[in-house]
XYZ file of C-alpha atoms in Angstrom:
716
model
C 181.665 51.984 21.140
C 182.496 55.556 20.191
C 184.607 56.639 17.221
C 188.356 56.548 17.246
C 189.687 59.717 15.661
C 191.842 59.038 12.618
C 194.076 61.565 10.960
C 196.337 61.253 7.967
C 199.722 60.602 9.516
C 198.816 58.560 12.568
C 198.229 54.819 12.643
C 194.723 54.044 13.917
C 194.613 51.719 16.875
C 191.681 49.730 18.186
C 190.173 51.623 21.130
C 190.054 49.268 24.061
C 186.760 49.083 25.986
C 188.726 49.664 29.157
C 187.940 51.694 32.233
C 191.312 53.326 32.730
C 191.194 56.859 34.074
C 193.423 59.845 34.493
C 192.741 61.069 38.006
C 193.668 64.146 40.016
C 192.999 63.806 43.714
C 194.076 66.745 45.789
C 195.335 70.268 45.830
C 199.016 70.575 45.078
C 201.483 73.067 46.489
C 204.541 74.688 44.958
C 207.156 77.152 46.080
C 208.669 79.191 43.286
C 211.344 81.787 42.852
C 211.727 83.217 39.422
C 212.457 86.235 37.372
C 209.608 85.748 35.005
C 206.216 84.374 35.604
C 205.012 81.321 37.263
C 203.165 78.473 35.923
C 201.610 75.484 37.555
C 198.275 74.490 39.033
C 199.690 74.354 42.535
C 200.856 76.521 45.425
C 203.640 78.748 44.146
C 205.942 81.466 45.382
C 207.876 83.310 42.706
C 210.094 86.333 42.314
C 210.457 88.059 38.956
C 212.602 90.890 37.626
C 212.251 92.947 34.486
C 215.001 94.428 32.374
C 217.540 96.760 33.932
C 216.622 100.294 33.063
C 212.951 99.474 32.593
C 210.674 102.078 34.124
C 208.982 101.083 37.365
C 205.385 99.991 36.980
C 202.394 101.178 38.940
C 202.494 98.011 41.006
C 199.758 96.267 39.061
C 201.913 93.871 37.083
C 205.556 94.484 36.309
C 205.467 92.120 33.370
C 202.638 93.846 31.507
C 204.569 97.070 30.985
C 207.776 95.494 29.775
C 206.003 93.345 27.202
C 204.194 96.091 25.311
C 205.916 97.311 22.183
C 203.359 99.908 21.145
C 199.896 101.171 21.973
C 198.510 99.570 18.829
C 197.581 95.896 19.164
C 198.097 93.543 16.236
C 197.199 89.903 15.664
C 200.623 88.801 16.955
C 201.509 91.449 19.528
C 201.287 91.169 23.321
C 197.884 91.936 24.820
C 197.270 94.319 27.696
C 194.921 92.695 30.181
C 192.536 89.849 29.396
C 190.701 91.081 26.276
C 192.247 90.794 22.823
C 191.030 93.160 20.133
C 192.396 91.436 17.048
C 193.299 87.991 15.726
C 194.376 86.305 12.492
C 193.332 82.754 13.426
C 189.765 83.120 12.149
C 190.583 84.750 8.796
C 194.376 84.519 8.170
C 194.287 88.330 8.102
C 194.723 90.821 10.942
C 191.035 91.443 11.730
C 189.196 92.973 14.712
C 187.388 90.226 16.600
C 184.176 92.231 16.736
C 184.168 92.218 12.902
C 184.847 88.464 12.536
C 181.672 86.438 11.758
C 182.641 83.414 13.828
C 183.600 82.657 17.422
C 187.326 83.180 18.086
C 188.543 83.272 21.689
C 192.002 84.514 22.703
C 193.804 83.697 25.957
C 196.589 86.268 26.436
C 199.939 85.902 28.187
C 198.742 88.040 31.090
C 196.085 85.485 32.019
C 198.425 82.513 31.466
C 200.858 84.035 33.942
C 198.340 85.022 36.579
C 196.812 81.539 36.493
C 200.354 80.132 36.545
C 199.531 77.585 33.873
C 202.143 74.938 33.075
C 200.355 72.858 30.415
C 198.442 73.765 27.285
C 195.282 72.164 28.687
C 195.395 74.594 31.621
C 195.092 77.395 29.061
C 192.467 76.125 26.625
C 190.098 75.227 29.471
C 189.566 79.009 29.820
C 187.416 78.840 26.676
C 183.792 77.754 26.557
C 183.044 74.413 24.918
C 186.652 73.163 25.229
C 187.689 70.302 27.516
C 190.282 67.534 27.777
C 190.023 64.500 25.534
C 190.637 61.072 27.018
C 192.399 59.292 24.147
C 196.035 58.573 24.998
C 196.474 55.574 22.707
C 199.350 57.239 20.869
C 200.999 58.272 24.154
C 201.177 61.901 23.067
C 202.734 64.416 25.409
C 199.888 66.911 25.290
C 196.348 66.196 26.414
C 194.504 67.190 23.267
C 191.158 69.003 23.387
C 187.547 68.268 22.611
C 185.988 71.344 20.984
C 182.227 71.593 20.537
C 181.860 67.880 21.160
C 184.527 66.581 18.747
C 188.119 65.624 19.506
C 190.593 67.979 17.838
C 193.928 66.126 17.438
C 195.656 68.794 15.330
C 197.249 71.934 16.770
C 198.400 75.044 14.926
C 201.613 76.879 15.718
C 201.641 80.433 14.366
C 198.926 79.369 11.925
C 200.872 76.347 10.645
C 199.933 72.743 11.333
C 201.570 70.712 14.079
C 199.976 67.363 13.301
C 202.474 65.244 15.246
C 201.475 65.523 18.899
C 204.823 66.497 20.354
C 205.680 68.393 23.516
C 204.481 71.968 24.061
C 206.024 74.266 26.667
C 204.326 77.555 27.505
C 207.589 79.458 28.027
C 207.577 80.963 24.527
C 203.824 81.261 23.948
C 202.380 84.776 23.687
C 198.715 83.862 23.243
C 196.512 80.806 22.706
C 193.590 81.195 20.304
C 190.615 78.918 19.705
C 188.678 79.064 16.437
C 185.288 77.403 16.938
C 183.708 75.289 14.214
C 185.030 73.950 10.885
C 188.215 75.652 9.687
C 189.079 73.577 6.595
C 188.734 76.568 4.262
C 191.812 78.090 5.952
C 193.819 75.109 7.212
C 192.738 72.036 5.244
C 191.816 68.652 6.713
C 190.482 69.161 10.239
C 187.793 68.000 12.625
C 184.615 70.144 12.590
C 184.640 71.225 16.243
C 187.440 73.748 15.903
C 191.182 74.295 16.142
C 193.694 75.630 18.695
C 196.417 77.971 17.435
C 199.215 79.007 19.767
C 201.175 82.135 18.828
C 204.788 82.293 19.965
C 206.576 85.303 21.423
C 208.296 87.628 18.966
C 211.526 89.595 19.433
C 211.027 93.085 20.886
C 212.791 96.361 20.141
C 213.235 97.081 23.854
C 215.802 95.210 25.936
C 214.117 92.924 28.415
C 215.543 90.105 30.543
C 213.491 87.888 32.792
C 214.535 84.823 34.762
C 212.671 82.696 37.234
C 212.753 79.656 39.422
C 209.759 77.767 40.831
C 209.555 75.107 43.513
C 206.481 73.220 44.539
C 204.664 70.142 45.695
C 205.454 66.773 44.156
C 209.129 67.905 44.026
C 208.308 70.410 41.311
C 211.243 72.504 40.068
C 211.243 74.849 37.092
C 213.781 77.412 35.948
C 213.063 79.796 33.065
C 214.597 82.554 30.965
C 213.120 85.171 28.623
C 215.595 87.573 27.024
C 214.949 89.938 24.118
C 216.199 93.142 22.549
C 218.006 94.645 19.543
C 221.125 93.031 18.104
C 222.584 95.927 16.089
C 222.700 99.648 16.775
C 220.148 100.444 14.092
C 217.626 98.052 15.622
C 216.901 96.315 12.318
C 217.874 92.975 13.860
C 216.205 91.806 17.082
C 216.420 88.566 19.006
C 214.502 86.634 21.641
C 215.553 83.557 23.589
C 213.143 81.607 25.751
C 214.318 78.618 27.758
C 212.894 76.471 30.528
C 213.964 73.437 32.542
C 211.254 71.486 34.373
C 211.572 68.540 36.743
C 208.593 67.188 38.637
C 207.142 64.129 40.258
C 203.412 63.394 40.338
C 200.582 62.332 42.611
C 201.038 58.991 40.832
C 203.838 56.784 42.189
C 206.988 56.308 40.075
C 206.217 59.244 37.741
C 208.906 61.858 37.130
C 208.814 64.381 34.311
C 211.895 66.133 32.947
C 211.554 68.694 30.169
C 214.041 71.082 28.587
C 212.959 73.764 26.102
C 215.093 76.238 24.163
C 213.352 78.569 21.700
C 215.380 81.306 19.954
C 213.887 83.660 17.352
C 215.206 86.538 15.237
C 213.391 89.409 13.535
C 214.839 91.442 10.652
C 213.121 94.638 9.504
C 215.297 96.171 6.761
C 212.539 98.654 5.928
C 208.978 99.559 6.799
C 207.615 97.280 4.053
C 209.602 94.095 4.746
C 209.896 91.765 7.714
C 211.621 88.400 8.149
C 210.974 86.275 11.239
C 213.196 83.265 11.933
C 211.790 80.978 14.609
C 213.271 77.847 16.181
C 212.357 75.607 19.103
C 213.647 72.421 20.661
C 211.990 70.481 23.467
C 213.282 67.280 25.059
C 210.939 65.488 27.416
C 210.993 62.174 29.262
C 208.687 60.472 31.741
C 207.237 57.010 32.442
C 204.129 56.208 30.452
C 201.067 56.305 32.683
C 197.770 54.912 31.381
C 195.897 55.491 34.610
C 194.127 53.392 37.199
C 191.103 51.090 36.815
C 187.575 52.178 37.621
C 184.474 50.074 38.074
C 181.428 49.911 35.855
C 179.900 52.537 38.148
C 182.810 54.917 37.513
C 184.413 54.450 40.934
C 188.187 53.971 41.404
C 189.244 50.450 42.321
C 192.593 51.504 43.854
C 194.242 54.572 45.370
C 194.904 57.288 42.829
C 198.651 57.070 43.532
C 198.831 53.499 42.192
C 201.128 52.949 39.213
C 200.489 49.898 37.037
C 203.614 50.285 34.923
C 207.181 49.091 35.335
C 209.540 51.932 36.391
C 212.545 49.995 35.052
C 211.338 50.505 31.475
C 212.479 53.579 29.568
C 209.015 55.120 29.399
C 208.275 57.924 26.973
C 210.948 60.157 25.459
C 210.156 62.983 23.049
C 212.504 65.204 21.071
C 210.562 67.925 19.307
C 212.098 70.302 16.733
C 210.706 73.363 14.934
C 212.444 75.531 12.351
C 210.458 78.117 10.424
C 210.545 81.462 8.732
C 207.907 84.023 7.803
C 208.683 86.637 5.160
C 206.220 89.504 4.775
C 206.577 92.189 2.112
C 204.240 95.050 1.230
C 204.599 95.166 -2.548
C 202.466 98.278 -3.055
C 199.540 100.004 -1.308
C 197.231 97.166 -2.420
C 199.171 93.892 -2.214
C 201.026 92.240 0.623
C 202.947 88.994 0.126
C 203.454 86.512 2.980
C 205.516 83.328 2.737
C 205.788 80.801 5.578
C 207.890 77.632 5.666
C 208.011 75.299 8.641
C 209.839 72.057 9.362
C 208.664 70.024 12.327
C 210.201 66.787 13.566
C 208.688 64.767 16.421
C 211.013 61.967 17.519
C 209.025 59.819 19.942
C 210.317 56.730 21.730
C 208.201 54.734 24.112
C 208.865 51.553 26.063
C 206.103 50.837 28.527
C 203.311 48.635 29.780
C 199.871 49.733 28.673
C 196.664 48.945 30.516
C 194.105 47.593 28.064
C 190.986 46.940 30.092
C 189.447 45.587 33.286
C 188.560 41.901 33.320
C 187.213 39.118 35.575
C 184.642 41.141 37.495
C 186.938 44.090 38.143
C 189.711 41.969 39.673
C 192.367 42.037 36.917
C 193.842 44.351 34.310
C 194.929 43.285 30.837
C 198.365 44.612 29.892
C 200.559 44.879 26.830
C 204.273 45.578 26.494
C 204.905 48.104 23.739
C 208.280 49.293 22.494
C 208.185 51.794 19.667
C 210.281 54.364 17.894
C 208.385 56.832 15.737
C 209.854 59.763 13.832
C 207.445 62.124 12.095
C 208.734 64.823 9.754
C 206.451 67.480 8.353
C 207.405 70.254 5.962
C 204.833 72.931 5.174
C 205.018 75.703 2.576
C 202.387 78.457 2.527
C 202.233 81.423 0.147
C 199.568 84.069 0.712
C 198.712 87.208 -1.164
C 196.576 89.768 0.700
C 195.031 92.657 -1.223
C 193.141 95.605 0.248
C 191.103 97.665 -2.245
C 187.705 99.208 -2.933
C 185.095 98.504 -5.596
C 182.657 101.373 -5.427
C 181.555 101.741 -1.807
C 182.668 98.225 -0.882
C 186.010 97.665 0.807
C 187.685 94.304 0.151
C 190.348 92.327 1.991
C 191.159 89.548 -0.462
C 193.200 86.496 0.536
C 194.613 84.188 -2.135
C 196.787 81.321 -0.981
C 198.475 78.035 -1.801
C 199.771 75.360 0.542
C 201.998 72.319 0.136
C 202.552 69.811 2.956
C 204.665 66.683 3.027
C 204.520 64.323 5.992
C 206.795 61.324 6.471
C 206.510 58.796 9.280
C 209.034 56.124 10.193
C 207.332 53.928 12.770
C 208.893 50.789 14.210
C 207.377 48.875 17.095
C 207.222 45.626 19.005
C 204.152 44.559 20.999
C 203.510 41.615 23.309
C 200.344 40.837 25.249
C 201.041 39.938 28.883
C 199.324 38.021 31.629
C 196.661 39.878 33.542
C 197.697 41.770 36.675
C 195.672 41.499 39.872
C 194.169 44.867 40.793
C 195.499 46.154 44.124
C 197.120 49.229 45.644
C 200.483 47.458 45.276
C 200.241 45.631 41.954
C 202.831 42.955 41.210
C 204.184 44.389 37.962
C 207.681 43.220 36.992
C 208.440 42.593 33.339
C 211.723 41.642 31.681
C 211.612 42.695 28.016
C 212.698 39.969 25.584
C 216.187 40.415 24.181
C 215.255 39.348 20.633
C 212.460 41.809 19.850
C 211.343 41.833 16.222
C 210.214 45.321 15.306
C 207.566 45.912 12.680
C 208.334 48.505 10.008
C 205.332 50.763 9.362
C 206.266 53.782 7.234
C 203.639 56.235 6.026
C 203.630 59.363 3.895
C 201.147 62.087 3.043
C 201.362 64.565 0.167
C 198.942 67.432 0.410
C 198.160 70.347 -1.884
C 195.665 73.113 -1.266
C 194.588 76.393 -2.847
C 192.103 78.840 -1.388
C 190.548 82.263 -1.844
C 188.656 84.394 0.645
C 187.113 87.844 0.452
C 186.172 90.007 3.437
C 183.839 92.773 2.277
C 182.705 95.858 4.194
C 179.534 97.433 2.839
C 176.840 99.992 3.658
C 177.434 103.167 5.640
C 180.753 103.111 7.494
C 181.228 99.485 6.451
C 178.753 98.232 9.052
C 177.761 95.179 7.002
C 180.540 92.580 6.746
C 180.360 89.699 4.282
C 182.950 86.920 4.334
C 183.060 84.234 1.653
C 185.745 81.661 0.976
C 186.413 78.413 -0.859
C 189.272 75.916 -0.845
C 190.355 72.882 -2.832
C 192.476 70.149 -1.209
C 194.146 67.119 -2.752
C 195.518 64.587 -0.242
C 197.343 61.330 -0.974
C 198.397 58.984 1.841
C 200.428 55.785 1.634
C 201.227 53.297 4.362
C 202.811 49.883 4.544
C 203.564 47.290 7.185
C 206.638 45.086 6.850
C 206.732 45.690 3.117
C 203.014 45.087 2.501
C 201.324 48.261 1.361
C 197.795 49.230 2.310
C 195.607 50.580 -0.497
C 196.547 54.174 -1.218
C 194.084 56.730 0.072
C 193.590 59.560 -2.404
C 190.943 62.140 -1.637
C 190.135 65.616 -2.777
C 187.498 68.017 -1.540
C 186.096 71.486 -1.958
C 185.156 73.217 1.279
C 183.521 76.594 1.703
C 182.446 79.103 4.304
C 180.260 82.178 4.351
C 179.530 84.666 7.089
C 177.427 87.787 7.415
C 177.990 90.260 10.261
C 176.187 93.508 11.015
C 177.987 95.971 13.256
C 175.360 98.118 14.964
C 178.066 100.429 16.305
C 181.624 100.163 17.588
C 180.440 98.122 20.564
C 177.849 95.661 19.225
C 177.620 93.226 16.308
C 175.633 90.140 15.326
C 176.530 87.455 12.818
C 175.443 84.266 11.082
C 177.838 81.864 9.376
C 178.054 78.482 7.670
C 181.226 76.429 7.225
C 182.431 72.974 6.177
C 185.149 70.530 7.234
C 186.999 67.700 5.503
C 189.165 64.895 6.946
C 190.537 61.991 4.865
C 190.585 58.520 6.378
C 193.859 56.790 7.185
C 194.929 53.823 5.007
C 193.441 50.646 6.402
C 190.212 52.319 7.533
C 187.898 49.782 5.893
C 184.553 48.132 6.559
C 184.014 44.382 7.028
C 184.125 43.839 3.261
C 187.486 45.606 2.936
C 186.058 48.752 1.305
C 187.743 52.030 2.212
C 185.558 54.499 4.080
C 184.680 57.863 2.571
C 186.348 60.974 4.028
C 184.778 62.467 7.112
C 182.934 65.720 6.394
C 181.204 68.269 8.598
C 178.812 71.191 8.284
C 178.086 73.934 10.793
C 175.518 76.700 11.122
C 176.298 79.342 13.759
C 174.544 82.485 14.988
C 176.227 84.851 17.402
C 176.358 88.224 19.105
C 179.472 90.167 20.150
C 180.038 93.304 22.150
C 183.018 95.379 23.223
C 182.064 97.470 26.234
C 184.009 99.896 28.427
C 185.941 101.299 25.459
C 186.731 97.825 24.204
C 188.177 96.628 27.507
C 185.408 94.061 28.120
C 184.751 91.638 25.237
C 181.948 89.083 25.124
C 180.641 86.555 22.605
C 177.385 84.594 22.710
C 176.896 81.913 20.063
C 174.585 79.029 19.234
C 175.562 76.392 16.698
C 174.732 73.034 15.143
C 177.370 70.715 13.644
C 176.682 67.512 11.717
C 179.550 65.138 10.966
C 179.212 62.417 8.310
C 181.147 59.208 7.556
C 182.712 59.037 11.019
C 185.139 56.111 11.427
C 183.770 54.057 14.358
C 185.658 50.964 15.452
C 183.825 47.644 14.925
C 184.721 45.900 18.180
C 182.434 42.889 17.642
C 184.080 42.073 14.294
C 187.559 42.398 15.788
C 186.614 40.057 18.662
C 185.163 37.555 16.189
C 187.831 37.371 13.482
C 190.739 39.462 14.821
C 190.748 41.908 11.899
C 190.336 45.667 11.980
C 187.114 47.099 10.582
C 185.023 50.235 10.982
C 181.310 50.927 10.662
C 180.584 52.955 7.499
C 178.110 55.802 7.186
C 178.067 56.868 10.851
C 176.595 60.313 11.424
C 176.957 62.441 14.559
C 175.605 65.783 15.689
C 176.657 68.440 18.188
C 174.712 71.570 19.051
C 174.886 74.032 21.841
C 175.188 77.457 23.432
C 178.439 79.217 24.388
C 179.111 82.419 26.339
C 182.571 83.979 26.761
C 183.333 87.213 28.635
C 186.818 88.611 29.259
C 188.274 92.001 30.087
C 188.715 94.798 32.587
C 185.747 95.955 34.674
C 187.643 98.683 36.561
C 191.287 99.831 36.610
C 191.872 97.245 39.360
C 189.420 94.421 38.519
C 189.750 91.950 35.619
C 187.344 89.176 34.707
C 187.173 85.979 32.678
C 183.911 84.027 32.638
C 182.426 81.426 30.332
C 179.686 78.843 30.092
C 178.830 76.227 27.488
C 176.042 73.748 26.950
C 176.973 70.975 24.487
C 174.363 68.456 23.330
C 175.771 65.568 21.269
C 174.040 62.621 19.624
C 174.789 59.687 17.324
C 172.261 60.218 14.524
C 173.012 57.147 12.413
C 175.012 53.949 12.917
C 173.632 51.099 10.837
C 176.427 48.791 11.983
C 175.467 49.240 15.637
C 171.925 50.669 15.838
C 172.040 50.541 19.656
C 174.265 53.613 19.551
C 171.722 55.734 17.691
C 170.324 58.425 19.950
C 173.199 58.069 22.420
C 175.553 60.978 23.270
C 179.175 61.011 22.149
C 181.444 59.624 24.862
C 183.724 61.890 26.863
C 181.756 65.125 26.346
C 180.363 67.121 29.288
C 177.088 68.876 28.606
C 177.911 71.737 30.980
C 181.216 73.551 31.418
C 181.742 76.834 33.280
C 184.586 78.964 34.589
C 184.924 82.213 36.521
C 188.256 83.946 37.196
C 188.692 87.348 38.877
C 191.847 89.400 39.455
C 192.110 92.469 41.684
C 195.157 94.767 41.915
C 195.187 97.007 44.980
C 195.963 100.728 44.852
C 197.009 103.217 47.509
C 198.934 101.882 50.528
C 198.607 98.316 49.208
C 199.824 99.186 45.736
C 201.684 96.204 44.301
C 199.495 93.627 46.036
C 197.131 91.545 43.922
C 194.744 88.670 44.450
C 192.993 86.385 42.010
C 190.896 83.287 42.082
C 187.943 81.506 40.661
C 186.001 78.312 40.174
C 185.922 75.688 37.425
C 182.924 73.438 36.871
C 182.931 70.330 34.677
C 179.574 68.641 34.309
C 178.851 64.932 34.229
C 180.434 63.106 31.309
C 181.241 59.527 30.359
C 184.132 57.228 29.588
C 185.205 58.163 26.078
C 185.039 54.681 24.557
C 182.541 53.230 27.041
C 179.795 55.875 27.257
C 177.610 53.656 29.435
C 179.995 54.462 32.331
C 179.371 57.940 33.716
C 181.817 60.256 35.472
C 180.574 62.601 38.185
C 180.611 66.356 37.758
C 183.057 68.372 39.846
C 183.763 71.969 40.830
C 187.237 73.239 41.741
C 188.324 76.449 43.464
C 191.663 78.191 42.845
C 193.273 81.202 44.522
C 196.434 83.283 44.115
C 198.189 86.172 45.876
C 201.152 88.224 44.690
C 203.232 91.280 45.390
C 205.100 93.396 42.809
C 207.872 95.807 43.758
C 210.031 97.562 41.189
C 211.416 94.748 39.032
C 210.436 91.934 41.401
C 207.298 89.892 41.712
C 206.427 87.256 44.317
C 203.277 85.189 44.184
C 201.555 82.202 45.742
C 198.870 80.067 44.125
C 196.857 77.061 45.188
C 194.881 75.049 42.657
C 192.066 72.863 43.908
C 191.922 74.892 47.092
C 189.202 72.739 48.693
C 191.040 69.465 48.021
C 188.317 68.070 45.775
C 188.752 64.522 44.474
C 187.686 64.064 40.869
C 188.268 62.113 37.679
C 189.308 64.416 34.858
C 188.877 61.998 31.972
C 188.619 58.287 31.302
């Protein structure tokens, strides 16, 4: 039995030793018309228009030109092409990637659009060492990632935590960034594999309007809007409004997704030293809850992949997701900059569904449970950073001093009822009438979190070729939880985490680095061993060595890294004890390890040809598990050793100017069922292709994902 990830505001649930999979069978097709971009792993036709009065493009991509505000890239600006030059995710300061002593990969808007991605997972799978996780116990909207062998259940939004797994729509996302390895020194309690930070679109000084409509297979329909420009004549106030409406069925019977997103933002620049960004977003999403189809002990499907084992008459899953935030930046003097961020996030999740809980009776029946829950999670985060740039002798410093306060409140009410087993067939007899007198449990929880940190980026030697990064952070976390008035023992943990990195820049194109970093993750209340003792916080340590280059005048960026991560005090569910006495318990002192090699290449090879390529080898192992020694030496479930992707884009010139083609392959190596690692899942390779035509302010394109109609199991 593999570990169930626990994080401070989510109730841990016993991972079922089931063989329920999420399965994609065939290529999908979509027809789209839109003034904007497209998005969706299917066949699409779209039409897009840029702002009236915008200069005509060279036919390569109409959207690239209208999205650039200046020739100077920043950590939050749009990116021309596939290769980002700068990021703030790895340091909390605007730093060139070639000078950052850790692996940070950036997926820009240009690539998101040309791949026509519709979900966050479609974007982060462009990065080496990142794949889908299989845990859907909390029925989250997003499929969360595994990074460097460890599940990463926390996302960042503009560098601020989004711990409640709500809905994410790509309509207002400018770039998606992945920081590899422990990031607790910057962002507090996290898993050691890494973190995903998505950066939203900012208002632009130039007027730009873009609308679109997409149609596709499985009755897919999506309409979108992106409008931005100045509000007043002086241009000190700017706005941006992104909106999208999505309605789609699925290859699975009885599944229909509806999602509405509205995301306005406002930027005020009263002077060159001050900037205020106001950012809001609302997403409403509903769809039946789908926990997959059963597979055998050999990893083979027992029914057609279209089979739905739920009850379509139940309400399913409904999410209302709210964000309200501001970021105030002020340059006090030539040395000090002050940055204050405040974010409120509410995830209002309701779910009434039947959940598959395992295959029984020699693969002939499925266990099911009726679950009706209403969970509201509120999180308020306050961050105050001071950034100082100064010299001491020949050494240049970028000093970051920060403080963070987070308060999380959860109101969780639910009713659960175990049901009779359902006979496995392509037409399962599932018909459940919910009881009228449901008694809901009351399970509130709260987390209070305080952190302070300091980091110094130093440039030394001739021309600052030697970069030294050191940082340290102190966190104090207190979590309370109760169930029907009975409180669990309070979990109060504090930790000091640190990082250090050394990078030598041979010239403007080549650099090499070595770094060490730590992670810290408190256990959730109720995470106890058989004797009722609370488990220690999970901690992680990483050593990483890497090489970076920026060729072709910085247009082609690559990173090669090798790493080793060790994670201690992992909370691993004690299934045997639960079966014996019916009480929750976890094995203490479990230790896991992940090590591997990663290669990422992205950029422009010629004026017409762009490239993204990556490969990762991830070797995981359970080093210690005294409670279940049979697991020692085994790999961590759900992790593929080999992942690879190649994507090429070519824009024609001359008589075919305006025509473009793109395509590539994705390879996912053999993996296992996440909580039953003895069951293996076959490797698979998918091919994708796209074609488009741009003319003046219009763009039409067609894309087919899974071009060869490969059948595969994505996760289980």
